[in-house]
Amino acid sequence: MKIKVAADPKSVLEGSLEIANYFGYLSGVHHVQVDVERDANLGSCVGGILVDVGGEKYRVKDKKEAARLFVQGVILRKKVEDLVVKKVLPPEEARITQEVPIVKRNFGKYRDIDGYISLGGYEALKKALKMKPEKVVEEVKNSGLRGRGGAGFPTGLKWESALKEKSSEKFVVCNADEGEPGTFKDRVIIEEDPHALIEGMIISAYAVGASKGYIYIRGEYSDVAENLKKAISEAYDKGFLGEDILGSGFDFELVLRFGGGSYIAGEETALLESIEGRAARSRFKPPYPTQKGLFGKPTVVNNVETLVKVPWIILNGAEQYKKYGTESSPGTKLFSICGKANKRVVVELPLGVTLREIVYAYGEGVYGEGELAMVQTGGKAGTFVSKEKIDVKLDFDAVKEGVSLGSGAIVLIDDKSTFLDIALNVIEFFEHESCGKCTPCREGMFLMKKIVSKMVEEGKIDYDALQEIERIVLIMKDSSLCGLGQSVHNPMISLIRMLERGEVA
Amino acid sequence: MVEEKVRSALEKAREKVLEEKDYVMEVVRYLHEEFDGYAPPEALELAAHLLEVPPSRLYEIATFYSLYTLKKEAKHVISVCASLPCHVAGGREIIETLRKELGIDFGQVTPDGMFKLEEVGCLGRCDTSPNMMIDGTLYRNLTPEKVVAILEAYRKGVIE
Amino acid sequence: MTINGREYEFDKPMTVLDTARKVGIYIPTLCYHPRITQNGSCRMCLVEIEGQRLLQTACTTYIRDGMKLWTHSERVKAAVRHNLELLRMIHPDDCQTCEVNGRCELQDLLQRFGVERTIDYYGNAVDILDESSPAIRRDLEKCVKCFRCVKACEEIQDLSVYAMIKRGHYEYPATAFDAPVYNTVCVGCGQCSFVCPVGAITEKPDWRKVLELLEDGDKVVIVQTAPATRVAIAEEFGAEPGTISTGKMVAALRRLGFDYVFDTNFGADLTIVEEGNEFVERVNKGGPFPMFTSCCPAWVNYAEKVFPWVTKHLSSARSPHMMLGAIAKTYFADKIGKKPEDIVVVSIMPCTAKKDEILRDQLIIDGWQPVDYVLTTRELGKLIRLKGIPFMSLPEEDYDHPLGVSTGAAAIFGVTGGVMEAALRTAYEVITGETLPKVEFDEVRGLDGVRDATIKIGDKEVKIAVVHGLKNTEMLLKKMERGEVFYHFVEVMACPGGCIGGGGQPKSLDPDVIRKRAEAIYEIDEMMELRKSHENPAIKQLYKEFLKKPLGELSEKLLHTHYRDRSKEYLNLWKYYEKERVS
């Protein structure tokens, strides 16, 4: 039997692909062989998704209706009178932002350094080495590239301040300690295009005057790191790393270092502590790493995604990069779609894309019985966004509307999750990952875990206690030493607001 | 025996060094490799002396980072992802299954010393959640049935 | 710039904290301590700065032109109060019997901000009580995780006995593998106890035993006071650092019930005569050089544990209070018709390592300990307070004779460079037979970590060095090992500034406390009529009546010692991992 589901852009943005996936799910549950087709020309309808079952056109509003249609229409082969659509409209256009492969430019296209070179790899390095370091920094500055690790600091400015520092030795460090739950884009980059990362690092080192570089990769990625190790040794063999790179007189040594399982090691100063052979506990800032970083020397720390964009920008120019994205947030961003999503993938989209597009066009809605309840954006320290806010544009300004862009994590959560379930999950994570250096985070996390655990044990929500939690996280934000304590209010308060609005039980 | 392994770990960690003490973390990592999943205190102390860092420093590292441990408590360590992307995508049920099957909670060891159950923050494989890791081997796209089968394979020694 | 709405002008870069303190504005602190670098972690010194999204820490923020800040806005106070509530959440309520009651920075903060127990007491994640060391006691249930001890041991001594292990709420400053601290490389200097803001690390308290001895005992109880105590004890009663209160201290000790109040300075003069002659002997014999001073027990521990080759170079002279103890139980005992066993000697020291020193096997003479108890300056302060003695209004009294007579040379033992200077004063005159043209040796004074000089004594050029802090010492010793430097005589003090900055001294957050105490020490020296140890008449008499001559047979027995290589003794700490602790 064949089911056709409307797949015109408008229907897609309203969740038709979620319904199509759901039919697939139902066929598995009921052990019924069906052929689900996504049909962009099927047409559309008002107030639901247009579905064709055996030539009969139906409108389904939600999964409950879809399930009924499946049982009655597909399994029992009856006409489901009340779901029959009254008026079929033509397919409707709507804007769905298309992927722009800047980071993903080489994904799946090469296996070794020769393959990379044949795709134009290391051309950007050659070009950069002919430029003055100041020029390279200027190009990156002009591109408006902002850090892709979560904080969004302008990369060019960071490089510029490191370039200005007078020091016999400087470092560049790649932050590949991708520990933000729901984020796996950097892992995919390292799997798919390790040489672009290495090339980006060499260029950044040349730009700021660093002769040594570290890639700090989380210990959980040790299998993935093999690919990177191989790429580094290839780059050494070809003379892209080491002494007098491509006859330019520029030397650069690059080495890989592993994390030991610590979320906070992804914070740049904690990461430096870890490379120095200590517990990953954040340092106070200022001084910033660009002034006094690794082993006390000026250091630039950049995220994997940020660095991979650099060769593209050098080759294609800042202006070309700025064509994508918004004014405040130029370029593309990798989003890791996961959680209850039907499609859990990394997509590269220009900033300014709406959450709706990501959730319904790329993530294809939530899997299984549940309905989408909320999305956590930006990582564990990011915000919970309710379904009502799904049309928000994702860029670095979205935070003003209470939506974090962060690391680009997009975690779909269905209505099977309760407030207490999510709250406990969030706070247990942070209680476990607080490094313990500063008082408000160290003891505040512990206290919140106690408070939430008590509610979970008693099985009921204590609204006075929630007020206490708000107070704790707001003071934690105001008085913590690093970004961890300063951002836990994002998930906690956005979740509490959803509870108050009845958007989560 | 211990000394041999410590020296071997040190040698591996020193493979490429850019700054005098930039490989301390690597030493602890390789100790876990040498000793099959943990860094015994004796090895850490010896490594500290050879590295010329205070032994307290290696104790700090070995107790701070969650991938490191000073004890071999069970034959196999199961690290199950408890983070939200896994949690909402069936991770809840995976954890329930593990608890029930093993009869233990997080941080505990089965009476036969076969398994230790640990929760971890995020394994970075959210595209295939729920995930768990046993002794460094990843198991992805888990279902309760798969978990039962995997445990059985370990119990029977099909997987070492 | 503007602080709390008032304009100020400053011409040099300073932290907000230093600036505020300079103009008399109170900003609370807990992890900040002038003796170590900032940690920025307690989040007590928060200030609100115009244009900054979040509160900033005053200890790490530098002032800028046009900066506008508020030190106690409602926002600041709410944050500080909450952070204090969180500390109270893990801190036990046993202040009344706590060693640092009334001297506790947390207690002061809680009182200042009126922080009640609004959050349930959840207990500390750690409850280790480590009484292994005769020098310090660790009661980690009281730890507030300020990192001061960790940083002090690393930055001042480069020993890193402690590391902050585990993470989050569960972290605590542990020794390697949680070994008893006495079994680690710890030298007992007590800098950790000096910087600890609460009662988590204190000196090993011995004051109660002394109190019992004074109230119930039937023995002759002799007390002696170290050079550095007299310029610091008054701080325990609110006085400015560097207040000289020798006479009041003597008066207080009498009121506490000590039978005789002697001065360790007498022992210091004796040390100089013995050690000076030892040096002269080495000069005449041509070595072995360098000779190292041996009066600092933390340094001796360090040499034995970390640089065992040094033990062959250490002066064999016992430290001043050990010399005095030995003389008190022999020469003086005889004068009052007592035996060594009838006498108890208590030393008041700026030092925690002295508590460890008195137990050394090599110092026991015919089965008796020359010194029975060591109390720190802080413990003496506590005894005086607990006995209700009005310290600041006491009359000035003098030490008892004869072991209370001393010179300026002994007085300066309390400051880095002092032992060297005192030794030079004597050595010069012994070697040349001439009177020193100028008593002060300015080359060895000051507070630089390492100071060296070449001193002309007659036709000989003597290369000397003075170092304080074991981190500085380590660097100097490594230079010696590499042959980069050579000295004839080296003075080492483990604590910053020497004994005046000792681990048993009154706690202080005054960044100038060492300088102020040092100045007072030099003032005492200047006030003395006699300023060279060998001129001390009581010493002369002692040699005449009892010892006969320096380095003589009796001297060797009572006043000299030997050292051991203990470099293997702090190994195998791993054996203590997860062992049940026996305290």
XYZ file of N, CA and C in Angstrom, chain A residues 151-311:
483
model
N 30.805 30.979 22.196
C 30.808 32.341 22.722
C 30.657 33.381 21.616
N 31.096 33.055 20.409
C 30.879 33.961 19.282
C 31.764 35.186 19.270
N 32.952 35.076 19.867
C 33.861 36.223 19.857
C 34.448 36.386 18.455
N 34.526 37.640 17.945
C 35.057 37.838 16.598
C 36.484 37.291 16.462
N 36.641 36.345 15.551
C 37.922 35.655 15.398
C 39.046 36.615 15.010
N 38.738 37.526 14.086
C 39.764 38.467 13.622
C 40.306 39.326 14.756
N 39.415 39.749 15.636
C 39.854 40.580 16.772
C 40.767 39.793 17.696
N 40.391 38.542 17.910
C 41.199 37.681 18.771
C 42.604 37.550 18.167
N 42.655 37.305 16.879
C 43.950 37.145 16.213
C 44.744 38.440 16.271
N 44.034 39.529 16.073
C 44.715 40.817 16.055
C 45.387 41.093 17.400
N 44.663 40.810 18.489
C 45.271 41.116 19.786
C 46.455 40.192 20.056
N 46.398 38.955 19.571
C 47.557 38.062 19.738
C 48.721 38.515 18.861
N 48.398 38.970 17.661
C 49.444 39.437 16.740
C 50.196 40.623 17.347
N 49.423 41.487 18.027
C 50.035 42.698 18.604
C 50.950 42.391 19.787
N 50.718 41.255 20.445
C 51.535 40.932 21.618
C 52.979 40.659 21.195
N 53.888 41.271 21.930
C 55.302 40.999 21.644
C 55.742 39.862 22.554
N 56.157 38.785 21.953
C 56.566 37.630 22.739
C 57.461 36.746 21.887
N 58.443 36.162 22.539
C 59.359 35.294 21.799
C 58.629 34.046 21.317
N 57.560 33.717 21.996
C 56.845 32.505 21.654
C 55.341 32.726 21.773
N 54.604 32.195 20.820
C 53.148 32.258 20.889
C 52.606 30.883 20.516
N 51.375 30.659 20.916
C 50.756 29.371 20.607
C 49.415 29.568 19.915
N 49.075 28.614 19.071
C 47.678 28.496 18.651
C 47.173 27.148 19.141
N 45.953 27.159 19.592
C 45.369 25.937 20.132
C 44.010 25.731 19.484
N 43.800 24.526 19.023
C 42.478 24.210 18.484
C 41.683 23.495 19.566
N 40.527 24.047 19.835
C 39.646 23.463 20.824
C 38.760 22.421 20.155
N 39.163 21.174 20.293
C 38.358 20.077 19.753
C 37.813 19.242 20.904
N 37.579 19.921 22.015
C 37.037 19.245 23.200
C 35.519 19.384 23.181
N 34.951 18.897 22.130
C 33.526 19.091 21.916
C 32.711 18.340 22.960
N 32.469 18.994 24.079
C 31.789 18.285 25.160
C 30.369 18.748 25.383
N 29.960 19.723 24.605
C 28.620 20.287 24.789
C 27.582 19.261 24.334
N 26.802 18.737 25.257
C 25.854 17.686 24.872
C 24.969 18.133 23.707
N 24.805 17.250 22.764
C 24.004 17.567 21.595
C 24.817 18.165 20.470
N 26.113 18.265 20.671
C 26.975 18.835 19.641
C 27.941 17.758 19.152
N 27.943 17.507 17.872
C 28.884 16.524 17.349
C 29.458 16.958 16.008
N 29.293 18.222 15.682
C 29.759 18.765 14.397
C 31.276 18.685 14.257
N 31.996 19.002 15.340
C 33.458 18.995 15.245
C 33.977 17.590 15.007
N 33.299 16.622 15.618
C 33.687 15.232 15.397
C 33.518 14.885 13.928
N 32.398 15.305 13.359
C 32.145 14.996 11.945
C 33.186 15.686 11.060
N 33.546 16.922 11.412
C 34.575 17.619 10.630
C 35.885 16.832 10.659
N 36.263 16.401 11.849
C 37.534 15.680 11.977
C 37.477 14.361 11.220
N 36.308 13.757 11.205
C 36.162 12.513 10.442
C 36.215 12.770 8.942
N 35.613 13.884 8.529
C 35.413 14.100 7.091
C 36.476 14.978 6.428
N 36.996 15.944 7.188
C 37.939 16.870 6.542
C 39.036 17.339 7.504
N 39.873 16.411 7.958
C 40.892 16.800 8.948
C 41.917 17.775 8.378
N 42.174 17.684 7.082
C 43.216 18.552 6.528
C 42.806 20.017 6.509
N 41.509 20.270 6.321
C 41.070 21.670 6.344
C 41.327 22.274 7.719
N 41.164 21.444 8.758
C 41.447 21.915 10.115
C 42.931 22.224 10.277
N 43.755 21.312 9.799
C 45.199 21.523 9.910
C 45.609 22.759 9.118
N 45.056 22.891 7.921
C 45.385 24.052 7.099
C 44.959 25.346 7.798
N 43.766 25.319 8.367
C 43.282 26.493 9.105
C 44.195 26.841 10.265
N 44.696 25.811 10.930
C 45.594 26.059 12.067
C 46.917 26.665 11.623
N 47.453 26.143 10.527
C 48.739 26.682 10.062
C 48.562 28.160 9.687
N 47.444 28.443 9.015
C 47.205 29.844 8.620
C 47.056 30.731 9.864
N 46.314 30.239 10.839
C 46.118 31.055 12.046
C 47.454 31.279 12.752
N 48.292 30.254 12.778
C 49.607 30.386 13.426
C 50.454 31.412 12.689
N 50.433 31.316 11.368
C 51.187 32.282 10.556
C 50.672 33.701 10.811
N 49.360 33.830 10.887
C 48.758 35.156 11.049
C 49.136 35.814 12.375
N 49.192 35.021 13.439
C 49.445 35.631 14.746
C 50.914 35.519 15.159
N 51.710 34.812 14.368
C 53.125 34.689 14.695
C 53.421 33.593 15.697
N 52.667 32.509 15.622
C 52.899 31.387 16.536
C 53.703 30.318 15.827
N 54.568 29.664 16.570
C 55.364 28.611 15.961
C 54.983 27.229 16.473
N 54.086 27.207 17.439
C 53.685 25.921 17.997
C 52.171 25.866 18.151
N 51.639 24.705 17.888
C 50.191 24.565 17.997
C 49.795 23.247 18.626
N 48.677 23.271 19.306
C 48.114 22.057 19.901
C 46.689 21.879 19.408
N 46.343 20.652 19.132
C 44.928 20.334 18.960
C 44.530 19.541 20.192
N 43.614 20.109 20.958
C 43.162 19.436 22.179
C 41.830 18.779 21.878
N 41.867 17.469 21.808
C 40.656 16.732 21.430
C 40.176 15.916 22.616
N 38.879 15.828 22.766
C 38.375 15.132 23.944
C 38.740 13.647 23.903
N 38.986 13.110 25.072
C 39.404 11.715 25.167
C 38.372 10.751 24.600
N 37.111 11.151 24.643
C 36.044 10.288 24.121
C 36.143 10.128 22.603
N 36.952 10.970 21.963
C 37.091 10.909 20.505
C 38.381 10.207 20.083
N 38.913 9.335 20.934
C 40.231 8.789 20.592
C 40.201 7.995 19.292
N 39.061 7.351 18.981
C 38.999 6.620 17.711
C 39.009 7.597 16.526
N 38.257 8.684 16.678
C 38.184 9.685 15.624
C 39.547 10.347 15.422
N 40.260 10.491 16.526
C 41.540 11.198 16.477
C 42.562 10.489 15.617
N 42.374 9.171 15.430
C 43.305 8.437 14.579
C 43.376 9.065 13.186
N 42.216 9.494 12.714
C 42.133 10.130 11.411
C 42.940 11.428 11.374
N 42.851 12.141 12.467
C 43.556 13.413 12.576
C 45.060 13.180 12.680
N 45.416 12.165 13.455
C 46.834 11.820 13.620
C 47.462 11.519 12.270
N 46.725 10.736 11.491
C 47.201 10.346 10.171
C 47.363 11.603 9.305
N 46.374 12.476 9.379
C 46.416 13.692 8.559
C 47.606 14.565 8.949
N 47.858 14.672 10.260
C 48.990 15.494 10.706
C 50.301 14.923 10.170
N 50.416 13.607 10.232
C 51.698 13.050 9.776
C 51.829 13.200 8.258
N 50.713 13.119 7.548
C 50.754 13.384 6.102
C 51.210 14.815 5.819
N 50.663 15.732 6.604
C 51.003 17.143 6.390
C 52.477 17.400 6.678
N 52.999 16.671 7.677
C 54.445 16.790 7.938
C 55.238 16.265 6.744
N 54.803 15.086 6.256
C 55.527 14.477 5.138
C 55.561 15.378 3.911
N 54.479 16.118 3.711
C 54.408 16.967 2.517
C 55.019 18.354 2.745
N 55.505 18.594 3.967
C 56.144 19.882 4.223
C 55.187 21.021 4.526
N 53.935 20.677 4.860
C 53.008 21.739 5.267
C 53.171 22.058 6.740
N 53.806 21.136 7.444
C 54.110 21.352 8.862
C 55.605 21.150 9.050
N 56.137 21.753 10.088
C 57.554 21.599 10.375
C 58.303 22.884 10.075
N 59.560 22.713 9.679
C 60.388 23.902 9.456
C 60.234 24.439 8.047
N 60.343 25.721 7.925
C 60.381 26.405 6.631
C 59.275 25.899 5.696
N 58.049 26.124 6.109
C 56.898 25.580 5.390
C 56.794 26.177 3.982
N 56.829 25.320 2.991
C 56.747 25.720 1.582
C 57.764 26.800 1.217
N 58.917 26.704 1.866
C 59.987 27.647 1.557
C 59.716 29.069 1.999
N 58.746 29.228 2.891
C 58.379 30.588 3.301
C 59.227 31.093 4.462
N 59.989 30.185 5.065
C 60.735 30.571 6.257
C 59.905 30.475 7.521
N 58.644 30.119 7.362
C 57.756 30.015 8.528
C 57.766 28.582 9.064
N 58.011 28.472 10.378
C 58.043 27.157 11.029
C 56.789 26.976 11.871
N 56.280 25.778 11.852
C 55.120 25.520 12.709
C 55.058 24.045 13.077
N 55.056 23.805 14.382
C 54.940 22.440 14.898
C 53.543 22.235 15.450
N 52.974 21.092 15.141
C 51.602 20.829 15.580
C 51.519 19.478 16.277
N 50.868 19.441 17.399
C 50.741 18.172 18.119
C 49.341 18.023 18.719
N 48.987 16.772 18.879
C 47.657 16.417 19.361
C 47.721 16.116 20.858
N 46.748 16.641 21.587
C 46.655 16.314 23.013
C 45.231 15.908 23.344
N 45.117 14.975 24.293
C 43.808 14.433 24.605
C 43.257 14.919 25.937
N 41.982 15.181 25.945
C 41.290 15.482 27.192
C 41.052 14.187 27.948
N 40.668 14.345 29.207
C 40.485 13.152 30.024
C 39.048 12.950 30.475
N 38.125 13.665 29.818
C 36.735 13.522 30.232
C 36.349 14.612 31.192
N 36.197 15.804 30.659
C 35.781 16.939 31.482
C 35.112 17.965 30.581
N 33.877 18.263 30.894
C 33.113 19.229 30.106
C 33.771 20.599 30.141
N 34.236 20.987 31.321
C 34.754 22.339 31.479
C 36.085 22.527 30.758
N 36.734 21.437 30.388
C 37.971 21.567 29.616
C 37.712 22.234 28.273
N 36.454 22.301 27.865
C 36.120 23.011 26.632
C 36.154 24.516 26.803
N 36.171 24.986 28.037
C 36.345 26.419 28.302
C 37.820 26.718 28.052
N 38.090 27.779 27.304
C 39.453 27.925 26.774
C 40.546 27.968 27.845
N 40.308 28.654 28.942
C 41.382 28.731 29.936
C 41.535 27.408 30.692
N 40.421 26.710 30.882
C 40.497 25.401 31.524
C 41.253 24.433 30.612
N 41.028 24.584 29.337
C 41.717 23.751 28.346
C 43.232 23.970 28.437
N 43.624 25.212 28.581
C 45.055 25.510 28.691
C 45.638 24.881 29.954
N 44.887 24.956 31.047
C 45.332 24.316 32.288
C 45.563 22.826 32.050
N 44.667 22.240 31.294
C 44.756 20.804 31.044
C 46.005 20.470 30.225
N 46.278 21.269 29.199
C 47.497 21.014 28.409
C 48.724 21.167 29.301
N 48.641 22.085 30.264
C 49.768 22.298 31.169
C 49.884 21.190 32.219
N 48.964 20.227 32.150
C 49.068 19.086 33.054
C 48.432 19.309 34.409
N 47.274 19.922 34.400
C 46.538 20.142 35.643
C 45.073 19.805 35.439
N 44.349 19.818 36.548
C 42.904 19.690 36.440
C 42.391 20.860 35.606
N 41.374 20.603 34.801
C 40.832 21.645 33.936
C 39.931 22.565 34.761
N 40.559 23.545 35.385
C 39.781 24.543 36.129
C 40.049 25.895 35.488
N 38.980 26.630 35.226
C 39.108 27.885 34.486
C 39.961 28.900 35.233
N 40.639 29.736 34.453
C 41.378 30.853 35.038
C 40.499 32.097 34.967
N 40.802 33.037 35.821
C 40.043 34.285 35.706
C 40.568 35.081 34.516
N 39.669 35.889 33.951
C 40.028 36.740 32.822
C 39.581 38.160 33.114
N 40.276 39.220 32.710
C 41.614 39.182 32.136
C 42.663 38.741 33.168
N 43.865 38.440 32.742
C 44.404 38.486 31.376
C 43.773 37.421 30.478
N 43.543 37.784 29.237
C 42.989 36.849 28.270
C 44.110 35.977 27.713
N 43.716 34.811 27.186
C 44.761 33.924 26.637
C 45.615 34.607 25.577
N 45.020 35.538 24.831
C 45.825 36.201 23.808
C 46.941 37.038 24.437
N 46.773 37.391 25.717
C 47.835 38.133 26.410
C 48.745 37.179 27.171
N 48.102 36.316 27.951
C 48.855 35.414 28.812
C 48.114 34.090 28.792
N 48.536 33.220 27.925
C 47.783 31.978 27.735
C 48.557 30.753 28.144
N 48.783 29.877 27.187
C 49.467 28.625 27.473
C 50.903 28.885 27.932
N 51.279 28.288 29.028
C 52.613 28.470 29.628
C 52.954 29.959 29.730
N 51.915 30.757 29.957
C 52.111 32.198 30.166
C 52.338 32.995 28.889
N 52.260 32.340 27.751
C 52.543 33.019 26.479
C 51.249 33.365 25.741
N 51.308 34.393 24.866
C 50.106 34.737 24.096
C 49.604 33.518 23.309
N 48.326 33.286 23.407
C 47.762 32.066 22.828
C 46.399 32.358 22.208
N 46.200 31.843 21.009
C 44.887 31.952 20.384
C 44.219 30.588 20.452
N 43.033 30.562 21.019
C 42.274 29.314 21.077
C 41.079 29.440 20.144
N 40.982 28.549 19.176
C 39.858 28.573 18.248
C 39.189 27.211 18.160
N 37.911 27.254 17.911
C 37.132 26.035 17.735
C 37.430 25.400 16.368
N 37.177 24.119 16.268
C 37.418 23.375 15.023
C 36.696 24.025 13.836
N 35.410 24.261 14.036
C 34.597 24.796 12.937
C 35.115 26.158 12.477
N 35.505 26.974 13.437
C 36.040 28.295 13.111
C 37.264 28.153 12.206
N 38.163 27.271 12.598
C 39.418 27.125 11.860
C 39.208 26.567 10.464
N 38.230 25.672 10.336
C 37.996 25.052 9.035
C 37.462 26.087 8.040
N 36.847 27.133 8.552
C 36.323 28.182 7.670
C 37.437 29.073 7.139
N 38.543 29.122 7.863
C 39.597 30.072 7.512
C 40.163 29.858 6.104
N 40.544 28.634 5.719
C 41.088 28.465 4.361
C 40.085 28.925 3.286
